[in-house]
CSV table of C-alpha atoms and ligand atoms in Angstrom, one decimal:
chain,number,residue,atom,x,y,z
A,1,MET,CA,96.4,124.8,105.1
A,2,LEU,CA,95.3,122.0,102.9
A,3,TYR,CA,97.6,121.6,99.9
A,4,LEU,CA,96.6,119.7,96.8
A,5,ILE,CA,99.9,118.8,95.1
A,6,GLY,CA,100.4,117.3,91.6
A,7,LEU,CA,103.1,114.7,91.4
A,8,GLY,CA,103.5,114.6,87.6
A,9,LEU,CA,103.4,111.3,85.7
A,10,SER,CA,106.2,108.9,86.6
A,11,TYR,CA,109.3,109.5,88.7
A,12,SER,CA,109.3,110.5,92.4
A,13,SER,CA,111.4,113.5,91.3
A,14,ASP,CA,108.7,114.7,88.9
A,15,ILE,CA,107.2,116.7,91.9
A,16,THR,CA,107.9,120.4,91.5
A,17,VAL,CA,110.4,122.1,93.8
A,18,ARG,CA,107.6,124.1,95.5
A,19,GLY,CA,105.6,120.9,95.9
A,20,LEU,CA,108.5,119.1,97.6
A,21,GLU,CA,109.2,121.9,99.9
A,22,ILE,CA,105.5,121.9,101.0
A,23,VAL,CA,105.4,118.1,101.5
A,24,LYS,CA,108.4,118.3,103.7
A,25,LYS,CA,106.7,120.7,106.1
A,26,CYS,CA,103.3,119.0,106.2
A,27,SER,CA,102.3,117.1,109.3
A,28,ARG,CA,100.2,114.6,107.3
A,29,VAL,CA,100.6,113.4,103.7
A,30,TYR,CA,97.9,111.5,101.8
A,31,LEU,CA,98.4,110.0,98.3
A,32,GLU,CA,95.2,109.5,96.2
A,33,HIS,CA,95.8,106.2,94.6
A,34,TYR,CA,92.7,105.0,92.9
A,35,THR,CA,92.6,107.1,89.7
A,36,SER,CA,96.2,106.9,88.6
A,37,ILE,CA,99.6,105.5,89.5
A,38,LEU,CA,103.1,106.9,89.5
A,39,MET,CA,104.8,104.4,87.2
A,40,ALA,CA,108.4,104.7,88.2
A,41,ALA,CA,108.1,105.1,92.0
A,42,SER,CA,106.7,102.9,94.8
A,43,GLN,CA,105.2,104.2,98.1
A,44,THR,CA,108.5,103.3,99.9
A,45,GLU,CA,110.6,105.3,97.4
A,46,LEU,CA,108.3,108.3,97.7
A,47,GLU,CA,108.4,108.1,101.5
A,48,GLU,CA,112.2,108.0,101.4
A,49,PHE,CA,112.3,110.9,98.9
A,50,TYR,CA,110.0,113.1,100.9
A,51,GLY,CA,111.3,111.9,104.3
A,52,LYS,CA,107.6,111.5,105.3
A,53,LYS,CA,105.2,108.7,105.9
A,54,ILE,CA,102.4,108.6,103.3
A,55,VAL,CA,98.8,107.5,104.0
A,56,MET,CA,97.4,105.8,100.8
A,57,ALA,CA,93.9,107.3,100.2
A,58,ASP,CA,91.6,104.9,98.4
A,59,ARG,CA,88.2,105.9,96.8
A,60,GLU,CA,86.3,105.1,100.0
A,61,MET,CA,88.6,107.4,102.1
A,62,VAL,CA,88.4,110.2,99.6
A,63,GLU,CA,84.6,109.9,99.0
A,64,THR,CA,83.4,109.1,102.5
A,65,GLY,CA,86.3,109.9,104.8
A,66,LEU,CA,87.0,113.4,103.8
A,67,GLN,CA,86.7,114.6,107.4
A,68,GLU,CA,89.7,112.6,108.4
A,69,ILE,CA,91.8,114.1,105.6
A,70,LEU,CA,90.6,117.6,106.6
A,71,ARG,CA,91.1,117.1,110.3
A,72,ASP,CA,93.0,120.0,111.9
A,73,SER,CA,94.1,121.4,108.6
A,74,ASP,CA,92.9,124.8,109.8
A,75,LYS,CA,95.8,124.6,112.3
A,76,GLU,CA,98.3,122.3,110.6
A,77,ASP,CA,99.6,121.8,107.0
A,78,VAL,CA,98.2,118.7,105.3
A,79,ALA,CA,99.2,117.5,101.8
A,80,PHE,CA,96.9,115.6,99.5
A,81,LEU,CA,99.0,114.3,96.6
A,82,VAL,CA,97.6,113.5,93.2
A,83,VAL,CA,99.4,111.7,90.4
A,84,GLY,CA,99.4,114.0,87.4
A,85,ASP,CA,97.7,117.3,88.1
A,86,PRO,CA,95.1,117.7,90.9
A,87,PHE,CA,92.6,119.0,88.3
A,88,GLY,CA,93.7,116.9,85.4
A,89,ALA,CA,91.0,114.5,84.3
A,90,THR,CA,89.9,113.6,87.9
A,91,THR,CA,89.1,116.9,89.5
A,92,HIS,CA,89.2,116.9,93.3
A,93,THR,CA,86.8,119.8,93.5
A,94,ASP,CA,84.7,118.1,96.2
A,95,LEU,CA,87.6,118.1,98.6
A,96,VAL,CA,88.3,121.8,97.9
A,97,LEU,CA,84.7,122.8,98.3
A,98,ARG,CA,84.4,120.9,101.6
A,99,ALA,CA,87.6,122.5,102.9
A,100,ARG,CA,86.5,126.0,102.0
A,101,GLN,CA,83.0,125.4,103.7
A,102,GLN,CA,85.0,124.6,106.8
A,103,LYS,CA,87.0,127.8,106.4
A,104,ILE,CA,90.2,125.8,105.7
A,105,ASP,CA,92.6,127.6,103.3
A,106,VAL,CA,93.5,125.6,100.2
A,107,GLU,CA,96.4,125.9,97.9
A,108,ILE,CA,97.0,124.0,94.7
A,109,VAL,CA,100.4,123.1,93.3
A,110,HIS,CA,100.0,122.1,89.6
A,111,ASN,CA,102.0,119.6,87.6
A,112,ALA,CA,102.0,117.8,84.2
A,113,SER,CA,98.9,115.8,83.5
A,114,VAL,CA,98.0,113.1,81.0
A,115,MET,CA,95.7,115.8,79.6
A,116,ASN,CA,98.6,117.9,78.3
A,117,ALA,CA,101.4,115.3,78.1
A,118,VAL,CA,99.3,113.4,75.5
A,119,GLY,CA,100.6,116.1,73.1
A,120,SER,CA,103.8,114.2,72.9
A,121,CYS,CA,102.2,111.8,70.4
A,122,GLY,CA,102.3,114.7,68.0
A,123,LEU,CA,98.7,115.7,68.0
A,124,GLN,CA,98.0,119.3,68.8
A,125,LEU,CA,96.1,119.9,72.1
A,126,TYR,CA,94.1,122.6,70.3
A,127,ASN,CA,92.6,120.0,68.1
A,128,PHE,CA,91.1,117.8,70.9
A,129,GLY,CA,87.4,117.6,71.7
A,130,GLN,CA,85.7,116.1,74.7
A,131,THR,CA,87.7,113.5,76.7
A,132,VAL,CA,86.0,110.2,77.4
A,133,SER,CA,86.5,107.3,79.9
A,134,MET,CA,86.3,103.7,78.9
A,135,VAL,CA,85.3,101.4,81.8
A,136,PHE,CA,85.7,97.7,82.0
A,137,PHE,CA,82.6,96.0,80.5
A,138,THR,CA,81.0,93.2,82.6
A,139,ASP,CA,78.5,90.6,81.6
A,140,ASN,CA,75.6,92.9,82.5
A,141,TRP,CA,77.1,96.4,82.5
A,142,ARG,CA,78.4,97.7,79.2
A,143,PRO,CA,78.1,101.5,79.5
A,144,ASP,CA,78.5,103.4,76.2
A,145,SER,CA,77.6,107.0,76.8
A,146,TRP,CA,81.1,107.9,75.6
A,147,TYR,CA,80.0,106.9,72.1
A,148,ASP,CA,78.0,110.1,71.5
A,149,LYS,CA,80.8,112.2,72.7
A,150,ILE,CA,83.2,110.6,70.2
A,151,TRP,CA,80.6,111.1,67.5
A,152,GLU,CA,80.2,114.8,68.4
A,153,ASN,CA,84.0,115.3,68.4
A,154,ARG,CA,84.4,113.5,65.1
A,155,LYS,CA,81.6,115.5,63.5
A,156,ILE,CA,83.5,118.7,64.0
A,157,GLY,CA,86.8,117.1,63.1
A,158,LEU,CA,88.4,116.9,66.6
A,159,HIS,CA,90.5,114.2,68.2
A,160,THR,CA,89.2,112.2,71.2
A,161,LEU,CA,91.3,111.3,74.2
A,162,VAL,CA,90.1,108.0,75.7
A,163,LEU,CA,91.2,107.4,79.3
A,164,LEU,CA,91.2,103.7,80.3
A,165,ASP,CA,89.7,102.2,83.4
A,166,ILE,CA,91.7,101.4,86.5
A,167,LYS,CA,90.4,99.1,89.2
A,168,VAL,CA,92.2,99.1,92.5
A,169,LYS,CA,91.0,97.7,95.8
A,170,GLU,CA,88.1,96.0,94.0
A,171,GLN,CA,86.0,93.3,95.9
A,172,SER,CA,84.6,90.3,94.1
A,173,ILE,CA,80.8,90.0,94.2
A,174,GLU,CA,81.1,87.0,96.5
A,175,ASN,CA,83.5,88.7,98.9
A,176,MET,CA,81.3,91.8,98.9
A,177,ALA,CA,78.1,89.7,99.6
A,178,ARG,CA,79.8,87.9,102.4
A,179,GLY,CA,81.2,91.2,103.8
A,180,ARG,CA,84.8,89.9,103.5
A,181,LEU,CA,87.4,92.7,103.1
A,182,ILE,CA,89.4,90.8,100.6
A,183,TYR,CA,90.4,92.7,97.5
A,184,GLU,CA,91.2,91.6,94.0
A,185,PRO,CA,94.7,92.5,92.5
A,186,PRO,CA,94.7,95.8,90.7
A,187,ARG,CA,93.5,95.8,87.0
A,188,TYR,CA,94.4,98.3,84.3
A,189,MET,CA,92.7,98.3,80.9
A,190,SER,CA,94.9,97.5,77.9
A,191,ILE,CA,94.7,99.2,74.6
A,192,ALA,CA,93.5,96.0,73.0
A,193,GLN,CA,90.6,95.7,75.4
A,194,CYS,CA,89.6,99.3,74.9
A,195,CYS,CA,89.6,98.9,71.1
A,196,GLU,CA,87.6,95.7,71.3
A,197,GLN,CA,85.0,97.5,73.4
A,198,LEU,CA,85.0,100.4,70.9
A,199,LEU,CA,84.4,97.9,68.0
A,200,GLU,CA,81.6,96.1,69.9
A,201,ILE,CA,79.6,99.2,70.5
A,202,GLU,CA,80.0,100.5,67.0
A,203,GLU,CA,78.8,97.2,65.7
A,204,GLY,CA,75.7,97.4,67.8
A,205,ARG,CA,75.0,101.0,67.1
A,206,GLN,CA,75.9,101.2,63.4
A,207,SER,CA,76.0,105.0,63.5
A,208,SER,CA,79.6,105.2,62.1
A,209,ALA,CA,81.0,107.5,64.8
A,210,TYR,CA,84.1,105.6,63.7
A,211,THR,CA,84.8,102.4,61.9
A,212,PRO,CA,87.3,99.5,62.4
A,213,GLU,CA,89.5,101.4,60.0
A,214,THR,CA,89.5,104.7,61.8
A,215,PRO,CA,93.1,105.8,62.7
A,216,ALA,CA,94.1,106.1,66.3
A,217,VAL,CA,97.2,106.3,68.4
A,218,ALA,CA,98.0,104.2,71.5
A,219,ILE,CA,99.9,106.0,74.2
A,220,SER,CA,101.5,103.9,76.9
A,221,ARG,CA,103.4,104.9,80.1
A,222,LEU,CA,103.6,108.7,79.3
A,223,GLY,CA,106.6,110.2,81.0
A,224,ALA,CA,108.0,106.8,82.1
A,225,PRO,CA,111.3,105.4,80.9
A,226,THR,CA,109.4,102.9,78.7
A,227,GLN,CA,106.9,105.4,77.2
A,228,THR,CA,105.7,104.1,73.8
A,229,PHE,CA,103.3,105.2,71.0
A,230,LYS,CA,101.7,103.1,68.3
A,231,SER,CA,99.7,104.4,65.4
A,232,GLY,CA,97.2,102.1,63.8
A,233,THR,CA,93.6,101.6,63.0
A,234,ILE,CA,91.2,100.7,65.8
A,235,GLU,CA,91.0,97.2,64.4
A,236,GLU,CA,94.8,96.8,64.3
A,237,LEU,CA,95.2,98.2,67.8
A,238,ALA,CA,92.6,95.6,69.0
A,239,ASP,CA,95.5,93.1,68.5
A,240,TYR,CA,98.3,95.3,69.9
A,241,ASP,CA,100.2,94.3,73.0
A,242,SER,CA,100.6,97.5,74.9
A,243,GLY,CA,102.6,96.1,77.8
A,244,GLU,CA,102.6,97.5,81.3
A,245,PRO,CA,100.1,100.2,82.3
A,246,LEU,CA,99.2,103.1,82.1
A,247,HIS,CA,97.5,103.5,78.7
A,248,SER,CA,95.5,106.0,76.8
A,249,LEU,CA,94.1,106.1,73.3
A,250,VAL,CA,93.5,109.0,70.9
A,251,ILE,CA,91.0,108.5,68.1
A,252,LEU,CA,91.9,110.9,65.3
A,253,GLY,CA,89.6,113.6,64.1
A,254,ARG,CA,89.2,114.9,60.5
A,255,GLN,CA,91.2,118.0,61.3
A,256,CYS,CA,94.6,116.2,61.2
A,257,HIS,CA,97.2,118.6,60.2
A,258,GLU,CA,100.0,117.3,57.9
A,259,LEU,CA,102.6,117.9,60.6
A,260,GLU,CA,100.5,115.9,63.1
A,261,LEU,CA,100.3,113.1,60.5
A,262,GLU,CA,104.1,113.2,59.8
A,263,TYR,CA,104.7,112.8,63.5
A,264,LEU,CA,102.2,109.9,63.8
A,265,LEU,CA,103.9,108.1,60.9
A,266,GLN,CA,106.9,107.5,63.1
A,267,PHE,CA,104.8,105.2,65.2
A,268,ALA,CA,103.1,103.2,62.5
A,269,THR,CA,104.2,99.6,61.5
A,270,ASP,CA,103.3,100.4,57.9
A,271,PRO,CA,103.4,104.2,57.5
A,272,GLN,CA,102.1,104.2,53.9
A,273,ASN,CA,99.1,102.2,54.8
A,274,PHE,CA,98.4,104.4,57.8
A,275,LYS,CA,98.6,107.5,55.6
A,276,LEU,CA,96.0,105.9,53.3
A,277,LYS,CA,93.7,105.1,56.2
A,278,VAL,CA,93.9,108.7,57.5
A,279,ALA,CA,93.1,110.1,54.0
A,280,LYS,CA,90.1,107.7,53.8
A,281,ASP,CA,88.9,108.5,57.3
A,282,GLN,CA,89.1,112.2,56.7
A,283,GLU,CA,86.2,111.9,54.2
A,284,TYR,CA,84.0,111.1,57.2
A,285,PHE,CA,81.7,114.0,58.2
A,286,LYS,CA,83.4,116.2,55.6
A,287,PRO,CA,81.1,119.2,55.3
A,288,GLU,CA,79.8,120.2,52.0
A,289,PRO,CA,81.8,123.0,50.4
A,290,TRP,CA,80.3,126.4,51.3
A,291,ARG,CA,78.6,128.1,48.3
A,292,PRO,CA,77.4,131.7,48.4
A,293,PRO,CA,73.6,132.0,48.5
A,294,THR,CA,71.9,132.6,45.2
A,295,GLN,CA,68.7,134.4,44.4
A,296,ASP,CA,66.8,131.1,44.5
A,297,ASN,CA,67.7,130.3,48.2
B,301,SAM,C1,91.4,109.4,85.7
B,301,SAM,S1,92.9,109.8,84.9
B,301,SAM,C2,93.8,110.7,86.1
B,301,SAM,C3,94.7,111.7,85.5
B,301,SAM,C4,95.7,112.4,86.4
B,301,SAM,N1,95.1,113.1,87.5
B,301,SAM,C5,96.5,113.3,85.6
B,301,SAM,O1,96.4,114.6,85.8
B,301,SAM,O2,97.3,112.8,84.7
B,301,SAM,C6,93.7,108.3,84.8
B,301,SAM,C7,93.8,107.8,83.4
B,301,SAM,O3,94.6,108.6,82.6
B,301,SAM,C8,95.4,107.9,81.7
B,301,SAM,N2,96.8,108.1,82.1
B,301,SAM,C9,97.2,108.7,83.3
B,301,SAM,N3,98.6,108.8,83.3
B,301,SAM,C10,99.0,108.2,82.1
B,301,SAM,C11,100.3,107.9,81.6
B,301,SAM,N4,101.3,108.3,82.2
B,301,SAM,N5,100.3,107.3,80.4
B,301,SAM,C12,99.2,107.0,79.7
B,301,SAM,N6,98.0,107.2,80.2
B,301,SAM,C13,97.9,107.8,81.4
B,301,SAM,C14,95.0,106.4,81.9
B,301,SAM,O4,94.1,106.1,81.0
B,301,SAM,C15,94.5,106.4,83.3
B,301,SAM,O5,93.6,105.4,83.5
């Protein structure tokens, strides 16, 4: 059997009881470690907690070395651990499909994900639209397909969860060109960098999907002992020091309920000013009031 097991967001003990029982009986244990990190537990701590050796599975291994992960899992129990939930944000559907094609049984053990824990900033999950990913811009690659999605969400009043890029096991262009397997230190996008990139693209497009004054909430290290939230405008958050990773950002939609707002005010440096910014932003995309048809139309 192949087990995909969610680890939750932070501590080694965030794994579910059923997840832990399964890990303990598996003959091989892989940890997917290129889309997220467990903030309050190292590999060694996890190995001690499970009483098992862990193989760290990077992108290359998961995308091109699936066969090794699936090896013998029709006869043995193999665990593939995913930080958060196995289907939260990054869906490991390819692994499941490949296993099923090879008649390998698959079982999923779910856990908390950034996709639901984000609700602890006070915004209601029902009011979220499409989630987008912000990648690190380079000199000649500044992808902005997320912009239209934010625009669509904001048009119908919904909040947008922005997930921030992570780069682990990245090679410099020079090392890649020379075929040297030397990797750069891991990089995690900060809230400030994300907001700067948002502002740059809006400035270029001028379509007002949002403005520098649009309210947002920065969410750092969800589920970790140092979890923090900061409410502010995109412009203000472009100067915010969000500290250690991981981070996510939520851009507010027009449908911001008064209870949601009350919650967010706890995290604002100047709550009165934040409230004014929310009121101003809510005028964006506000539909015309509905009027019953008359005989003329
Ligand atoms: C590609 S998603 C993977 C999600 C994971 N499988 C899950 O279910 O939570 C990784 C991104 O989600 C966000 N994220 C994940 N965990 C987070 C946390 N604990 N606090 C804040 N943001 C987090 C970060 O933006 C990170 O780069």
